[in-house]
Structure formats: structure tokens, C-alpha cells
Amino acid sequence: MNKIPNRKVICEVLMEKAKDDKDIVVLCSDSRGSASLAAFFDAYPEQSVEVGIAEQDLVGISAGLAKAGKKPFAASPASFLSTRSFEQAKVDVAYSNTNVKLIGISGGISYGALGMSHHSAQDIASMAAVPNMRVYLPSDRHQTRKLTEALLQDEKPAYIRIGRNPVEDVYTEDNCPFEMDKATVLKEGKDVLLVAAGEMVRPALDAANILEKEGISATVLDMYCVKPLDKESVIRYAQQAKVVLTVEEHSPFGGLGSMVSQVVGEHCPRKVKNIALPDSHVITGTSKEVFDYYGMNGEGIAKTAKEFLA
Amino acid sequence: MDKEMKVLSYDYRMDTVRMIMSGGGGHIGGDMSEMEILMQLYLKEMNISPENQNDPNRDYFILSKGHAVESFYTILGHKGFYDLEDAIARFSHFGSEFIGHPNNVIPGVEMNSGSLGHGLPVAVGLAIAAKMDKRPSRVYVLMGDGELAEGSVWEGAMSGHNYNLDNLCAIVDRNHLQISGNTEDVMKQDDQAQRWAAFGWNVIKCDGNDFDALEDAFAKARAHKGDPTVIIADTVKGKGSPIMENKAGWHHHLPNQEEYEQIMKDLEAGKEAAINE
């Protein structure tokens, strides 16, 4: 089992690149430890900005830095970044078109027993609804590396959600196909299309392997680019399948499931089922306990897919 | 007082009123109160022009009280960033980029604003960037006094002090009125100078409708080292015509034809008086 959380990989990439690029700036809101960015602050104090517990300031300052030519990465718990500073993300970043990368750490239900104040099961919906804001949920450490490197190459706003804990690898260091804003096809099949993002990609792949043993073939799309959604891949693989299932660590409204359903409904009508967190307080537990409880693991997703196919 | 600037201030006010009439709406009260502040910045204080608008060494301005955009558009037009008469003709019209809050697809506008309390944190970011790069840029941000109720203003105030941003100058358009009435009745401000001083800022108070006082205040801000400066500029909302001066109802009142004619008459008379001073 991999022991490196995605947030640590972002720090590694930024530290590698900051050596030669003095415009890379990392900002935290008393969150450098939880963001795994303390090493960056230590190594590059002149390229680090601490704002204290003040998320609105975090995003506003980032926008100002970007306006002046810097490449700010602002990291703060996704729960606060996507709500307390939502207006700054909308106006100062997306609307003003500043090159700010918002890193929502410990996203989804990563904080487990800390409760709903610390969960961010609404961030895809809110951020994706803002024009000119992109939304990315990398699935593992290898893809996180590729995504961070790609984001350093562009000058547009983006929100990136990552979890708190290490997640099982989907890819390997040598085999991590990545094309910006294109879903990665992990498996191809004729019966079921599974579209997943972030930490749900691994369980979706597990589900496809379980289904395969039972004679059901599934396509698995790693839709790390929730916005802009890779519609082309959704349409191509939905057309081959009998049913479509989406899996996400998010509210059932306004996330990956809603977006995939729109595309499938318009272009290639199929039955679509959205596997997501409930529209209620999430049960107390670790990520694994919570996902197991709601059937958001390999077995659970495979079971839901079989029932849906029947 | 600089006679030429004073005469110009009436011309600029008339252009601003014409823009509001063309667009069928605007925030006339705040436009009038902030006019001398914007003119002093753009015509005297700041290193900014259409020629150097992309130069990293330029000075930056953020209109945090974004609703009072018509006087801002007027000044940028006079400054040559675009054709002012075209802006007046198309202000708030269908498909226009000249909308009712700053829009940074327009040359000369650095950032979009409109949601209050956003400008100071953005200005802090610009000022930190200038310090990082050792650029001479100074950063100016204009806020309304009603806007100071926004908590994000004080987050920005904290960070401006924390990073010793003496290249940052905030200005408060202290016209004492907001949409619902007197600022002290809506949400007490008490002594703004004490509040800013308590946050570690260098505080300067001045008459915000007086060019000499503003010139002096900006010079002092520039000379002060080690802290950011806030200029609390006492102004008159609706300044230029008695029918709208110090009246909360004129925050965004659209003059009717009779009022429009009276305002233009008052501004013409003010200009005449300034010429003959």
C-alpha cells in the first residue's frame, strides 16, 4: 500500500520547479502542515506567503500576486477554501482571470470524524458552476504529479481537490498516461461504463475487475478533469455500454454524476446511476469506514452495477 | 489649490453624469465623492499611462468600491486608455464591456470588483509581489467607508501590516453615507483612524475633495517607511450639486431630466467660479 499522500507530491513538484522558477509562490492559511507544504516554506521562504487563518485574504492575495506575474498555489482545507473564500475564487480569480491555482486539501470526507464543518462534499458543484474555473480531482500520486506539472504550464485559474490520506496507486511511476483535460481510459468493456474521479477511481477499477470475473465487462474512465469534462470520451464509451455509473466523493447534486448525466442524456441516452455521498450528514468514521458503509468500494460498486444492469 | 485640476474636476463630473444618463443608471453619489481622489492619483501621483500599462514597474490601482465606476471610466478615458465618448455612448448598453463595475477586459482596469471587501487583499498581493521582485511599483486601493464593515477588509489590513507593505496605500472615501443612510446609523464606525492605527497602519486624515490636501497626503504616504498607509479622506457624497450633496438617496439615484439639467447647471457654475478664482 502506498504511503505517500497526493498533497505531498504537489509539494515535491513545486519544490523541484521553484528552483528554476522564482515566480512560483505557495500560500497557506495556517495550513502548511496539513498541506504537506512545510518543506516548501522552509526551503523557499522568499517564495512563501503565510496569511494566518484567513481564507478570503488567502485567495485575494493570491489574485494580486498573479496579477503581478506570480504563479501562486494557494493551499487550504477544501472545506474552507471552497466556501469561506468562494466569492474571492469567483470574482478575484475566475472572473478577473488571474493565474491562481487553488489547492483544496483534505477534500471530501477526508477529515472523517471531525464532522461536516470539515467535509467538502459540495466543492465540485460550487466551483464548477463558476465560469472560467476548472476543477480537477487527481486519482493517485502519479497522476497528481503529472497534473501539477501540467498546471504549471498554463496561466488559467483552477481548483484542485485532493484527499488527506495516501491512496492506493492506480498508476505506476513508469506507466501513468496523462493528457491534459482528457480522461484516462483504465479499462475497456461493453456492458458498463464506470466514470470516476479522485479517490473513487481506484474502487471503480476494483469493481470492474470483480465484474470481469463474473463475465461483465466494464469501461473505467478516470475523469480527473471534472471541468472541463471530457465529453468526447463519455459519449464514445457510453455508446458502447448498456448502462453508465458515476462514482464520486461528493454530494449527489452538481458533481461528476450530474455532469456526466447531462452529457449522456443529450448525446447517447442510457440509464445513468450516480454513486455519491448521501444528501445528509455523513456517518462518522474514517474514509474507508464511510466508503464501505455507503457501498463506495470495489464490492459495493460492482454490486450496484450488477443490480443496475439486471 | 491647483486651479487647472479644479476646473477639470467639473468637466470630469459632467462627463460622469453624462455616462450615467447614457447607461440609465449608476452610482452617482460615490462617483462625485471620490472624483478628486481618482484625479490626484491618475493625473499626478501614479506612474501609469496607456504607454506603460503592461510594464511590471507601473503603479497599480484597485477600485474596491467598484460600484462607483463611472468616474473611474471617465478618468481612464481622459487618460487615453480608450475613447471616452465611445465609453459614454455604450456604458451599460447591450453587449458593452463598459459595465456597472470595473471590468478588466477594458484597458487600464487591473481587476474586476463589485463584491465589496475584495480590493485590499488583492492590493496586498500586488504589493507583496513588488517587494519580492524589488520593483518600485506602488499599489493604491480605494475603499468606501460603508465597505469597511466587510470582514475581509480587516484580514487584508492584518496582512498589510504583517508584511510591512510601505508600498501599499489604501484610501477610504469617507463620505459618511451608504445606501441605507448615515454610516454611523447603519453600523458604527467610531474613529476609523484609531481602528487602522490599532491594526498597525500609518494613518493620514485629509480633505478628500481638496487636491492640495490629497497631494500632501500621498507625499506623506510615499515617504513613510515600514508600514502601509491608509488615507482617510473626508469627502462629500454627491459633491458638485446641492441637490445631491450629502443625501443618501443619491447613492444610485438616476437623475430625472429636471435634476439632470440642474446638476449640469450647478457644475457649469462651479467651473466658472473655479476659472475666475
XYZ file of C-alpha atoms in Angstrom:
587
model
C 0.000 0.000 0.000
C 1.309 3.412 -0.998
C 2.237 5.665 1.937
C 2.629 8.993 0.107
C -0.405 11.291 0.103
C -1.151 13.313 -3.018
C -0.607 16.587 -1.153
C 2.999 15.618 -0.509
C 3.537 15.044 -4.212
C 2.297 18.547 -5.011
C 4.886 19.902 -2.580
C 7.628 17.803 -4.189
C 6.797 19.052 -7.677
C 6.595 22.677 -6.566
C 9.932 22.383 -4.779
C 11.576 20.890 -7.852
C 10.236 23.614 -10.133
C 10.697 26.530 -7.720
C 14.433 26.093 -8.012
C 14.379 27.491 -11.525
C 11.177 29.491 -11.409
C 11.202 32.307 -8.885
C 7.630 33.223 -9.776
C 6.200 30.116 -8.131
C 4.698 31.205 -4.818
C 2.993 28.994 -2.259
C 0.417 30.428 0.116
C -1.102 28.811 3.178
C -3.657 29.829 5.787
C -2.024 28.289 8.841
C -2.255 25.096 6.799
C 1.309 24.417 5.708
C 1.493 21.311 7.881
C -1.803 19.816 6.829
C -0.998 20.690 3.213
C 2.416 18.992 3.476
C 3.916 22.281 2.361
C 6.086 22.995 5.394
C 9.101 21.744 3.447
C 8.436 24.318 0.739
C 8.152 27.110 3.305
C 11.466 26.005 4.827
C 13.289 25.697 1.520
C 11.823 28.770 -0.195
C 10.827 31.310 2.469
C 11.097 34.113 -0.058
C 8.540 32.351 -2.271
C 6.140 31.518 0.559
C 3.331 33.591 1.994
C 1.555 32.789 5.246
C -1.740 34.626 5.718
C -2.922 33.170 9.004
C -6.394 31.748 9.431
C -7.946 33.975 6.793
C -9.106 32.198 3.656
C -10.579 35.268 1.997
C -7.247 37.010 2.379
C -5.505 33.876 1.080
C -7.358 33.929 -2.212
C -7.396 37.717 -2.594
C -3.640 37.958 -2.029
C -3.096 35.099 -4.471
C -5.050 37.002 -7.109
C -2.931 40.095 -6.520
C 0.274 38.082 -6.787
C -0.943 36.516 -10.021
C -1.892 39.915 -11.443
C 1.717 40.940 -10.822
C 3.038 37.941 -12.758
C 3.490 35.390 -9.982
C 2.304 31.772 -10.148
C 0.531 31.336 -6.836
C -0.568 27.975 -5.437
C -2.928 28.611 -2.515
C -3.450 25.582 -0.291
C -6.101 25.373 2.380
C -8.574 22.734 3.563
C -11.091 22.226 0.763
C -13.932 22.706 3.215
C -12.906 26.312 3.912
C -11.314 27.160 0.577
C -14.446 26.232 -1.346
C -16.897 28.010 0.943
C -15.389 30.805 3.056
C -13.395 32.175 0.142
C -15.810 31.152 -2.590
C -16.553 34.739 -3.529
C -12.854 35.531 -3.879
C -12.495 32.436 -6.063
C -15.375 33.624 -8.184
C -14.518 37.331 -8.512
C -10.775 37.735 -7.891
C -9.696 34.505 -9.564
C -12.193 33.224 -12.134
C -13.902 36.445 -13.184
C -10.717 38.511 -13.100
C -8.924 35.645 -14.887
C -5.894 35.521 -12.610
C -3.442 32.635 -12.735
C -4.254 31.213 -9.305
C -4.199 27.511 -8.538
C -6.447 26.756 -5.578
C -5.426 23.554 -3.844
C -8.247 22.153 -1.729
C -6.555 19.763 0.671
C -8.212 17.080 2.801
C -11.178 17.243 0.458
C -14.401 15.296 0.539
C -14.800 13.439 3.813
C -11.044 13.094 4.467
C -11.381 14.673 7.877
C -13.730 11.866 8.888
C -14.844 12.198 12.484
C -14.158 15.930 12.568
C -17.604 16.287 11.091
C -19.494 18.218 8.496
C -17.802 21.584 9.100
C -14.609 19.967 7.810
C -16.135 17.981 4.960
C -16.280 19.387 1.456
C -18.848 17.362 -0.407
C -20.079 20.435 -2.266
C -16.886 21.817 -3.789
C -17.221 20.340 -7.280
C -20.728 21.750 -7.585
C -19.823 25.226 -6.412
C -16.504 25.629 -8.201
C -17.660 24.044 -11.463
C -20.609 26.433 -11.634
C -18.266 29.414 -11.860
C -17.359 30.375 -15.444
C -13.610 30.207 -16.145
C -12.918 27.945 -13.152
C -11.554 24.475 -13.896
C -11.954 21.601 -11.443
C -9.513 18.699 -11.116
C -9.522 15.657 -8.841
C -6.400 13.551 -9.369
C -6.780 9.893 -8.515
C -3.341 8.933 -7.213
C 0.150 10.272 -6.519
C 1.459 9.581 -10.018
C -1.378 11.425 -11.691
C -1.107 14.228 -9.125
C 2.483 14.736 -10.241
C 1.530 14.889 -13.918
C -1.350 17.232 -13.213
C 0.742 19.614 -11.083
C 3.402 19.747 -13.786
C 0.736 20.485 -16.401
C -0.874 23.204 -14.284
C 2.475 24.957 -14.011
C 2.463 25.253 -17.789
C -0.753 27.242 -18.113
C -1.894 30.619 -16.845
C -5.544 29.962 -16.104
C -7.479 29.595 -12.852
C -8.069 26.113 -11.448
C -9.363 24.395 -8.333
C -7.678 21.105 -7.463
C -9.168 18.832 -4.827
C -7.046 16.227 -3.133
C -7.603 13.984 -0.140
C -5.796 13.836 3.166
C -4.607 10.245 3.274
C -2.389 8.191 0.987
C -4.452 6.338 -1.587
C -3.695 3.086 -3.303
C -1.940 3.598 -6.626
C -3.916 3.469 -9.831
C -0.834 4.003 -11.974
C 2.869 3.295 -11.692
C 5.729 5.708 -11.990
C 6.549 4.323 -15.439
C 3.011 3.920 -16.612
C 0.842 6.931 -15.960
C -0.680 8.061 -19.234
C -1.746 11.671 -18.958
C -3.210 14.124 -21.407
C -4.455 17.442 -20.070
C -8.252 17.603 -19.952
C -8.638 14.087 -21.369
C -9.957 11.259 -19.227
C -7.647 8.294 -18.830
C -9.136 5.009 -20.015
C -8.182 2.384 -17.448
C -10.176 -0.478 -18.900
C -12.496 -1.015 -21.841
C -15.717 -3.005 -21.804
C -19.099 -3.451 -23.439
C -21.594 -3.755 -20.613
C -20.960 -1.000 -18.138
C -19.299 2.408 -18.217
C -17.850 3.482 -14.879
C -16.825 7.144 -14.659
C -14.982 8.108 -11.505
C -12.840 10.935 -10.173
C -10.357 11.443 -7.360
C -10.170 8.776 -4.706
C -13.084 6.884 -6.226
C -11.124 5.857 -9.298
C -9.321 3.002 -7.552
C -12.545 1.439 -6.168
C -14.160 1.835 -9.607
C -11.260 -0.078 -11.150
C -11.548 -2.728 -8.425
C -15.251 -3.024 -9.240
C -14.510 -3.532 -12.932
C -12.094 -6.339 -12.064
C -14.725 -8.018 -9.884
C -17.331 -7.681 -12.640
C -14.915 -9.138 -15.166
C -14.655 -12.338 -13.148
C -18.427 -12.614 -13.344
C -18.478 -12.149 -17.095
C -19.457 -8.485 -17.115
C -17.144 -6.166 -18.979
C -16.742 -2.552 -17.940
C -15.010 0.569 -19.173
C -13.391 2.659 -16.452
C -12.741 6.340 -17.091
C -10.536 8.291 -14.721
C -12.234 11.676 -15.111
C -9.729 13.687 -13.126
C -10.775 16.663 -15.271
C -14.281 17.123 -13.944
C -14.338 20.530 -15.591
C -13.722 20.799 -18.472
C -15.367 17.383 -18.579
C -14.007 15.131 -21.310
C -17.383 14.809 -23.028
C -15.950 13.053 -26.053
C -14.768 10.091 -24.001
C -18.024 9.938 -22.054
C -20.027 9.792 -25.281
C -17.715 7.307 -27.000
C -17.728 4.815 -24.137
C -21.362 5.337 -23.110
C -22.353 4.422 -26.669
C -20.590 1.080 -26.246
C -22.214 0.344 -22.890
C -25.657 -0.678 -21.725
C -25.608 1.419 -18.564
C -23.483 4.184 -17.060
C -22.433 4.564 -13.437
C -20.600 7.503 -11.920
C -18.687 7.373 -8.642
C -17.596 10.399 -6.629
C -16.816 11.520 -3.117
C -19.319 14.343 -3.320
C -22.925 15.312 -2.775
C -25.324 13.691 -5.253
C -26.032 17.121 -6.696
C -23.958 19.168 -9.096
C -20.892 16.958 -9.211
C -19.409 14.469 -11.643
C -22.641 12.428 -11.720
C -24.773 15.389 -12.660
C -22.350 16.462 -15.357
C -21.988 13.002 -16.904
C -25.774 12.543 -16.791
C -26.240 15.762 -18.755
C -23.873 14.620 -21.467
C -25.269 11.089 -21.702
C -28.854 12.375 -21.647
C -28.181 14.748 -24.508
C -25.942 12.664 -26.758
C -26.498 8.955 -26.171
C -29.383 8.255 -23.770
C -28.597 5.392 -21.397
C -29.644 4.649 -17.856
C -27.263 6.509 -15.542
C -26.769 5.867 -11.858
C -24.833 8.268 -9.639
C -22.989 6.707 -6.749
C -22.205 9.511 -4.317
C -22.356 10.525 -0.688
C -25.880 10.933 0.689
C -27.685 14.247 0.906
C -27.439 14.134 4.678
C -24.846 14.212 7.430
C -22.261 11.604 6.585
C -21.840 8.814 9.109
C -18.875 9.214 11.465
C -15.811 7.234 10.515
C -12.543 7.028 8.648
C -12.685 7.398 4.875
C -12.564 3.625 4.484
C -15.314 3.034 7.029
C -17.517 5.656 5.416
C -16.938 4.404 1.864
C -17.586 0.808 2.947
C -20.784 1.846 4.710
C -22.161 3.591 1.626
C -21.053 0.896 -0.787
C -18.403 3.125 -2.342
C -15.788 0.370 -2.549
C -14.981 -2.225 -5.198
C -17.554 -4.776 -3.968
C -20.243 -2.159 -3.390
C -19.817 -0.537 -6.794
C -19.771 -3.967 -8.515
C -22.972 -4.956 -6.694
C -24.721 -1.728 -7.644
C -23.618 -2.145 -11.248
C -24.953 -5.712 -11.426
C -28.312 -4.693 -9.958
C -28.490 -1.763 -12.333
C -27.747 -3.967 -15.331
C -30.335 -6.563 -14.376
C -5.234 74.788 -4.938
C -4.214 73.653 -8.388
C -6.618 75.750 -10.457
C -6.331 73.633 -13.562
C -7.220 70.458 -11.642
C -10.173 72.130 -10.002
C -11.537 73.335 -13.339
C -11.018 69.876 -14.790
C -12.859 68.273 -11.879
C -16.065 69.927 -13.052
C -15.549 68.735 -16.615
C -14.928 65.206 -15.348
C -18.029 65.356 -13.187
C -20.122 66.432 -16.166
C -18.717 63.575 -18.252
C -19.503 61.164 -15.427
C -23.086 62.407 -15.154
C -23.474 62.082 -18.925
C -22.243 58.495 -18.713
C -24.781 57.677 -16.012
C -27.578 59.233 -18.068
C -26.459 57.266 -21.133
C -26.439 53.992 -19.241
C -29.684 54.663 -17.439
C -28.117 54.121 -14.037
C -25.001 54.385 -11.938
C -23.674 55.232 -8.510
C -23.601 58.979 -8.786
C -23.104 59.847 -5.110
C -19.884 57.870 -4.714
C -18.684 58.921 -8.169
C -18.804 62.534 -7.073
C -17.227 61.993 -3.664
C -14.214 60.086 -4.997
C -13.504 62.306 -8.029
C -10.595 64.334 -6.579
C -9.001 61.179 -5.141
C -9.021 59.436 -8.529
C -7.863 62.541 -10.372
C -4.971 63.152 -7.985
C -3.919 59.512 -8.354
C -4.182 59.245 -12.134
C -3.118 62.762 -13.137
C -0.437 63.438 -10.528
C 0.529 60.618 -8.206
C 0.685 57.328 -10.051
C 3.155 56.061 -12.617
C 0.545 54.735 -15.014
C -0.421 55.544 -18.585
C -1.612 53.727 -21.711
C 2.046 53.507 -22.740
C 3.240 51.665 -19.637
C 0.085 49.743 -18.731
C 1.866 46.394 -19.110
C 5.154 47.470 -17.564
C 5.713 45.474 -14.359
C 7.198 48.609 -12.800
C 3.965 50.570 -13.148
C 1.880 51.626 -10.183
C -1.331 49.673 -9.612
C -4.793 50.892 -8.659
C -7.735 48.806 -7.477
C -11.200 50.329 -7.212
C -12.500 48.230 -4.360
C -15.676 50.292 -4.143
C -16.379 49.032 -7.635
C -19.896 50.409 -7.864
C -18.566 53.958 -8.247
C -17.133 53.022 -11.623
C -18.390 55.851 -13.822
C -15.881 58.428 -12.584
C -13.165 55.748 -12.916
C -14.122 55.069 -16.551
C -14.204 58.839 -17.146
C -10.675 59.311 -15.859
C -9.271 56.325 -17.777
C -10.906 57.742 -20.907
C -9.351 61.175 -20.374
C -6.054 59.472 -19.657
C -6.192 57.947 -23.139
C -6.817 54.282 -22.347
C -9.825 54.379 -24.717
C -12.181 56.810 -26.377
C -14.229 58.422 -23.620
C -17.158 59.412 -25.829
C -17.441 55.812 -27.024
C -17.464 54.637 -23.408
C -20.145 57.172 -22.522
C -22.245 56.160 -25.516
C -22.063 52.447 -24.737
C -21.991 52.450 -20.925
C -24.246 49.647 -19.619
C -25.740 49.168 -23.081
C -26.422 45.726 -24.531
C -23.197 43.831 -25.165
C -20.961 46.597 -23.797
C -17.757 45.883 -21.917
C -18.342 49.128 -20.008
C -20.486 47.545 -17.311
C -21.547 48.894 -13.949
C -18.477 47.618 -12.102
C -14.805 47.561 -13.155
C -14.194 45.067 -15.920
C -10.593 44.138 -16.618
C -11.055 43.396 -20.284
C -11.045 47.215 -20.534
C -7.574 48.756 -20.896
C -6.468 50.399 -17.663
C -8.674 48.296 -15.391
C -6.449 45.907 -13.424
C -9.021 43.822 -11.584
C -12.725 43.148 -11.573
C -14.518 44.225 -8.449
C -18.046 44.800 -7.291
C -18.245 42.492 -4.315
C -17.111 44.743 -1.501
C -14.156 43.958 0.709
C -12.098 42.316 -2.045
C -9.743 45.103 -3.049
C -7.448 45.306 -0.049
C -6.347 41.637 -0.033
C -5.705 41.848 -3.787
C -3.694 45.031 -3.259
C -1.710 43.261 -0.542
C -0.855 40.535 -3.059
C 0.271 43.108 -5.634
C 2.396 44.860 -3.020
C 3.985 41.612 -1.798
C 4.835 40.701 -5.405
C 6.504 44.090 -5.936
C 8.578 43.579 -2.780
C 9.550 40.053 -3.855
C 10.757 41.324 -7.223
C 12.245 44.529 -5.781
C 10.142 46.572 -8.184
C 9.414 50.267 -7.487
C 5.652 49.799 -8.001
C 3.308 51.382 -5.533
C -0.162 49.956 -5.017
C -3.251 52.037 -4.336
C -6.683 50.776 -3.372
C -9.787 52.876 -2.857
C -12.476 51.641 -0.484
C -15.797 53.093 0.565
C -16.481 53.738 4.220
C -19.577 51.512 4.256
C -17.371 48.804 2.750
C -15.269 48.724 5.908
C -17.932 46.562 7.549
C -16.701 43.656 5.415
C -14.511 41.332 7.479
C -12.170 40.630 4.585
C -11.014 44.274 4.725
C -9.547 43.576 8.152
C -7.942 40.334 7.023
C -6.161 42.441 4.405
C -5.311 45.081 6.996
C -3.657 42.424 9.150
C -1.544 41.062 6.316
C -0.564 44.523 5.031
C 0.883 45.253 8.447
C 2.390 41.785 8.873
C 4.382 42.165 5.650
C 5.368 45.817 6.320
C 3.991 46.894 2.965
C 5.089 50.510 2.784
C 4.481 50.341 -0.966
C 0.764 49.978 -0.249
C -1.583 52.909 0.226
C -5.257 52.415 0.971
C -7.668 55.296 0.705
C -11.034 55.397 2.424
C -13.625 57.560 0.704
C -15.120 58.734 3.996
C -18.340 60.309 2.758
C -20.275 59.143 5.805
C -23.167 57.767 3.773
C -24.113 54.353 2.490
C -27.186 53.056 0.720
C -29.386 52.889 3.829
C -28.275 56.144 5.403
C -25.540 57.550 7.625
C -22.702 55.102 8.222
C -22.908 55.698 11.969
C -26.585 54.714 11.984
C -26.133 51.624 9.803
C -23.060 50.234 11.606
C -20.993 52.407 13.903
C -17.508 53.219 12.657
C -16.490 55.455 15.572
C -12.974 56.636 14.849
C -11.604 54.905 11.752
C -8.157 56.406 12.410
C -7.951 54.538 15.720
C -9.050 51.278 14.119
C -6.415 51.409 11.385
C -3.725 52.538 13.812
C -4.598 49.578 16.039
C -4.009 47.318 13.026
C -0.522 48.792 12.675
C -1.115 51.163 9.775
C 0.255 54.627 9.238
C -2.868 56.800 9.279
C -3.316 60.113 7.483
C -6.525 62.113 7.538
C -7.281 64.718 4.922
C -9.967 66.578 2.995
C -10.605 64.140 0.166
C -12.125 66.743 -2.131
C -9.115 69.067 -1.878
C -6.263 68.488 -4.325
C -3.629 70.197 -2.164
C -4.590 68.110 0.857
C -4.505 64.933 -1.239
C -1.146 65.827 -2.756
C 0.261 66.302 0.720
C -1.296 63.069 1.990
C 0.074 60.982 -0.899
C 3.531 62.544 -0.448
C 3.490 61.628 3.241
C 2.334 58.100 2.415
C 5.181 57.718 -0.065
C 7.711 58.998 2.452
C 6.589 56.718 5.276
C 8.680 53.563 5.572
C 7.987 50.282 7.280
C 4.174 50.285 7.366
C 1.328 50.520 4.906
C -0.555 53.810 4.890
C -4.264 54.469 4.966
C -5.558 57.871 3.960
C -8.935 58.566 5.495
C -10.238 61.076 3.032
C -13.210 63.066 4.243
C -15.448 63.707 1.294
C -18.906 64.933 0.391
C -21.149 62.366 -1.233
C -22.720 63.772 -4.379
C -20.248 66.662 -4.418
C -20.791 69.271 -7.104
C -24.508 69.979 -6.951
C -26.504 70.929 -3.843
C -29.439 68.781 -4.947
C -27.427 65.600 -4.339
C -24.761 66.575 -1.807
C -24.840 64.600 1.448
C -28.046 62.797 0.542
C -28.072 59.016 0.978
C -30.873 58.699 -1.569
C -28.408 59.773 -4.265
C -26.244 56.689 -3.715
C -27.549 55.335 -7.004
C -30.361 57.688 -7.904
C -30.801 58.274 -11.616
C -31.481 61.965 -12.175
C -34.676 62.818 -13.998
C -34.445 65.381 -16.800
C -35.049 68.323 -14.494
C -32.492 67.105 -11.959
C -30.004 66.396 -14.734
C -30.323 69.929 -16.049
C -29.923 71.368 -12.556
C -26.822 69.236 -11.872
C -25.192 70.274 -15.149
C -26.052 73.921 -14.423
C -24.507 73.665 -10.966
C -21.388 72.012 -12.363
C -21.052 74.667 -15.084
C -21.401 77.374 -12.436
C -18.787 75.642 -10.297
C -16.439 75.510 -13.254
C -16.963 79.216 -13.996
C -16.221 80.065 -10.391
C -13.086 77.898 -10.453
C -11.871 79.633 -13.623
C -12.407 83.057 -12.068
C -10.901 82.167 -8.705
